[in-house]
Amino acid sequence: MVRKEKGREACVRGNDSYFGERQKRAPLYERLEQHAMRRPHSFHVPGHKMGHSFDAGARDRYQGILELDMTEISGLDDLHQPQGVIAEAQALAAEAFGAEETRFLIGGSTVGNLALIMAVCRPGEKILVQRNCHKSVYHGIMLARAKPVFLVPAVDLATGTAAGVRREDVERALLAHPDAKAVFLTNPTYYGMGIDLKKMADVVHRHGVPLLVDEAHGAHFGFHPAFPLSAMQSGADAAVQSTHKMVSALTMSSMLHVQGKRIDRERLFRHLAMLQSSSPSYPLMASLDLARRHLVTQAPQEWDQLLPLLDKLRERTARLSWMRWPVLSESSVYATLDPLKLFLHLLTDDLDGFAVQQMMEEHGIFPELADTSHVLLAASAGTSARDLDALARLLESIEPGVKSRKERIIQAGTVSSHYIRETVLPMHEVVDLPRETLPLEQAMGRVVVEMVVPYPPGIPILVPGERIDEQSMSMLLELRASSTRFHGVQDERLQTIQVLAYKS
């Protein structure tokens, strides 16, 4: 079905009339249910035997899942050689998401990102990469021993956060590096900001290379007229989606969608088989089957109810002087904004994002992440009016405690420099070289051998082989003081950091 939205055509797939009856099926889940109903005698793994042997204190909570926790026995197919119900479930997912082929990922979007990069790049080959990408993209580059050409993102001056990359920057990089094997972008960002991916795909394809998209936070895109088009609808060659993040699959359940002839699918699926577990979880795979069915048959109606409530929340809190919600305008550096992401930007010196997060959690409201200037909350079709009313009341209660207001003025060059580092050595080389541990304050000018990743959102400030400069040091000290959690480092408190040892 095609609906008009804000002057553009949006192909909305999430409705029964678009697909017909077949999308109401969930073949993998249905087969697991049929098997459980037979009350079979289990002489195969897993050892809990459909829940007959399990911790007594937790058995009641887990029992329904344990009965579906199976292995590759007759009739249940095999993820690594699908020919039955898994193949059928993946085919239904491909149809729903507008792909030529879809593969289930039991390892999150991480495993899809790794496989994509290893499929398109051989050792020493270049790949254009958005600098504010997830750490899994860097890990994929390291495993492939590829050479990244980093694309610096545009910065939203209203919030100081990095958005997507500009088409002209990608075009310029492709002209400067005609031997690049692919362009890898993140769309949308963690905060819900996106680019015009269709126009970007046109630019990339003019240079004859594939466009790969980490669409972890956009599995719902294209299923409602209020949402942007998906990567598949926009012409990307491959997209990885965390089907558990913004829609209803179980945590760690994701999908990889592929279309066109620019990617060697045999090589891609071979790498995927190496990276995925040889004992994939059937409850996780079945949740992907059900999430796809829910997206098509139920979620659009739930969003119809939710979206006006989100509008009311923003209207209700718009008068608060200490905070602001991002608003898409003609001057925005991003082209799309996910209405499900509630991205709170602070305009006061009296509070930081961590303090607001603490207040929220004291009232039973648990946001997705916080930093010094922001709090991010992720809504979904499962968000209720009660949830939003509790949030609104909490935000309204904070205002009397704010004594002063400061408009934060962001300089584009300052924020962009967060993503510009001197690369001294390739990532995959430096991690195997001799290292030493120094107090963070003494590491200025040294080459880092760890990946320094504030988490969430999982976007590295420094990657192995980059030199620690004044800008990155300032950011690390500020984040450390605010009790940010760090991944990728030996010292999670970041009192110390590992750097390349000087040659004696």
PDB file of N, CA and C in Angstrom, residues 56 75 82 119 124 143 147 156 201 215-216 248 277 285 342 376 381 394 401 434 485 498:
ATOM      1  N   ALA A  56      14.363 -25.227  40.901  1.00  0.00           N
ATOM      2  CA  ALA A  56      12.977 -25.251  41.373  1.00  0.00           C
ATOM      3  C   ALA A  56      12.426 -23.853  41.635  1.00  0.00           C
ATOM      4  N   GLY A  75      12.184 -32.150  11.841  1.00  0.00           N
ATOM      5  CA  GLY A  75      11.013 -31.284  11.756  1.00  0.00           C
ATOM      6  C   GLY A  75      11.230 -29.869  12.216  1.00  0.00           C
ATOM      7  N   PRO A  82      18.997 -24.066   6.355  1.00  0.00           N
ATOM      8  CA  PRO A  82      17.536 -24.068   6.470  1.00  0.00           C
ATOM      9  C   PRO A  82      16.836 -24.572   5.215  1.00  0.00           C
ATOM     10  N   ALA A 119      32.646  -9.879   4.564  1.00  0.00           N
ATOM     11  CA  ALA A 119      32.231 -10.331   3.235  1.00  0.00           C
ATOM     12  C   ALA A 119      32.699  -9.395   2.136  1.00  0.00           C
ATOM     13  N   GLY A 124      43.648  -5.530   3.892  1.00  0.00           N
ATOM     14  CA  GLY A 124      44.264  -4.402   3.208  1.00  0.00           C
ATOM     15  C   GLY A 124      43.327  -3.571   2.369  1.00  0.00           C
ATOM     16  N   LEU A 143      38.724  -7.633  12.354  1.00  0.00           N
ATOM     17  CA  LEU A 143      38.716  -9.037  11.943  1.00  0.00           C
ATOM     18  C   LEU A 143      39.019  -9.189  10.456  1.00  0.00           C
ATOM     19  N   LYS A 147      41.095  -1.481   5.880  1.00  0.00           N
ATOM     20  CA  LYS A 147      41.557  -0.119   6.128  1.00  0.00           C
ATOM     21  C   LYS A 147      40.350   0.811   6.137  1.00  0.00           C
ATOM     22  N   ASP A 156      24.329  18.096  15.055  1.00  0.00           N
ATOM     23  CA  ASP A 156      23.127  18.859  15.369  1.00  0.00           C
ATOM     24  C   ASP A 156      23.497  19.921  16.396  1.00  0.00           C
ATOM     25  N   ALA A 201      21.943   6.304  -1.220  1.00  0.00           N
ATOM     26  CA  ALA A 201      22.149   5.081  -1.994  1.00  0.00           C
ATOM     27  C   ALA A 201      22.447   5.409  -3.457  1.00  0.00           C
ATOM     28  N   GLU A 215      21.172  -0.659  10.744  1.00  0.00           N
ATOM     29  CA  GLU A 215      19.832  -0.128  11.014  1.00  0.00           C
ATOM     30  C   GLU A 215      19.304  -0.711  12.326  1.00  0.00           C
ATOM     31  N   ALA A 216      20.211  -0.852  13.287  1.00  0.00           N
ATOM     32  CA  ALA A 216      19.864  -1.512  14.547  1.00  0.00           C
ATOM     33  C   ALA A 216      18.630  -0.904  15.193  1.00  0.00           C
ATOM     34  N   SER A 248       9.483  -6.235  18.861  1.00  0.00           N
ATOM     35  CA  SER A 248       9.135  -7.122  19.966  1.00  0.00           C
ATOM     36  C   SER A 248       9.892  -8.439  20.063  1.00  0.00           C
ATOM     37  N   SER A 277      26.512 -19.044  16.415  1.00  0.00           N
ATOM     38  CA  SER A 277      26.630 -20.256  17.220  1.00  0.00           C
ATOM     39  C   SER A 277      26.155 -21.475  16.434  1.00  0.00           C
ATOM     40  N   MET A 285      14.984 -17.502  17.870  1.00  0.00           N
ATOM     41  CA  MET A 285      14.565 -17.540  16.462  1.00  0.00           C
ATOM     42  C   MET A 285      13.050 -17.448  16.342  1.00  0.00           C
ATOM     43  N   LEU A 342      12.548   9.548  22.560  1.00  0.00           N
ATOM     44  CA  LEU A 342      12.338  10.728  23.395  1.00  0.00           C
ATOM     45  C   LEU A 342      13.718  11.185  23.873  1.00  0.00           C
ATOM     46  N   LEU A 376      18.074   9.820  27.116  1.00  0.00           N
ATOM     47  CA  LEU A 376      17.348   9.207  26.001  1.00  0.00           C
ATOM     48  C   LEU A 376      16.404   8.152  26.536  1.00  0.00           C
ATOM     49  N   ALA A 381       5.757   0.153  20.667  1.00  0.00           N
ATOM     50  CA  ALA A 381       4.337  -0.189  20.662  1.00  0.00           C
ATOM     51  C   ALA A 381       3.886  -0.698  22.023  1.00  0.00           C
ATOM     52  N   LEU A 394       6.938  13.382  36.359  1.00  0.00           N
ATOM     53  CA  LEU A 394       8.291  13.487  36.907  1.00  0.00           C
ATOM     54  C   LEU A 394       9.012  14.702  36.330  1.00  0.00           C
ATOM     55  N   GLY A 401      13.027  22.986  41.072  1.00  0.00           N
ATOM     56  CA  GLY A 401      14.350  22.889  41.666  1.00  0.00           C
ATOM     57  C   GLY A 401      15.446  23.483  40.820  1.00  0.00           C
ATOM     58  N   PRO A 434      53.452  -4.592  21.887  1.00  0.00           N
ATOM     59  CA  PRO A 434      53.680  -4.401  23.332  1.00  0.00           C
ATOM     60  C   PRO A 434      52.968  -3.158  23.849  1.00  0.00           C
ATOM     61  N   ARG A 485      29.998   4.351  32.365  1.00  0.00           N
ATOM     62  CA  ARG A 485      30.554   3.003  32.207  1.00  0.00           C
ATOM     63  C   ARG A 485      31.330   2.937  30.901  1.00  0.00           C
ATOM     64  N   GLN A 498      45.552   1.659  28.620  1.00  0.00           N
ATOM     65  CA  GLN A 498      46.653   0.942  27.998  1.00  0.00           C
ATOM     66  C   GLN A 498      47.072   1.642  26.706  1.00  0.00           C
TER      67      GLN A 498
END
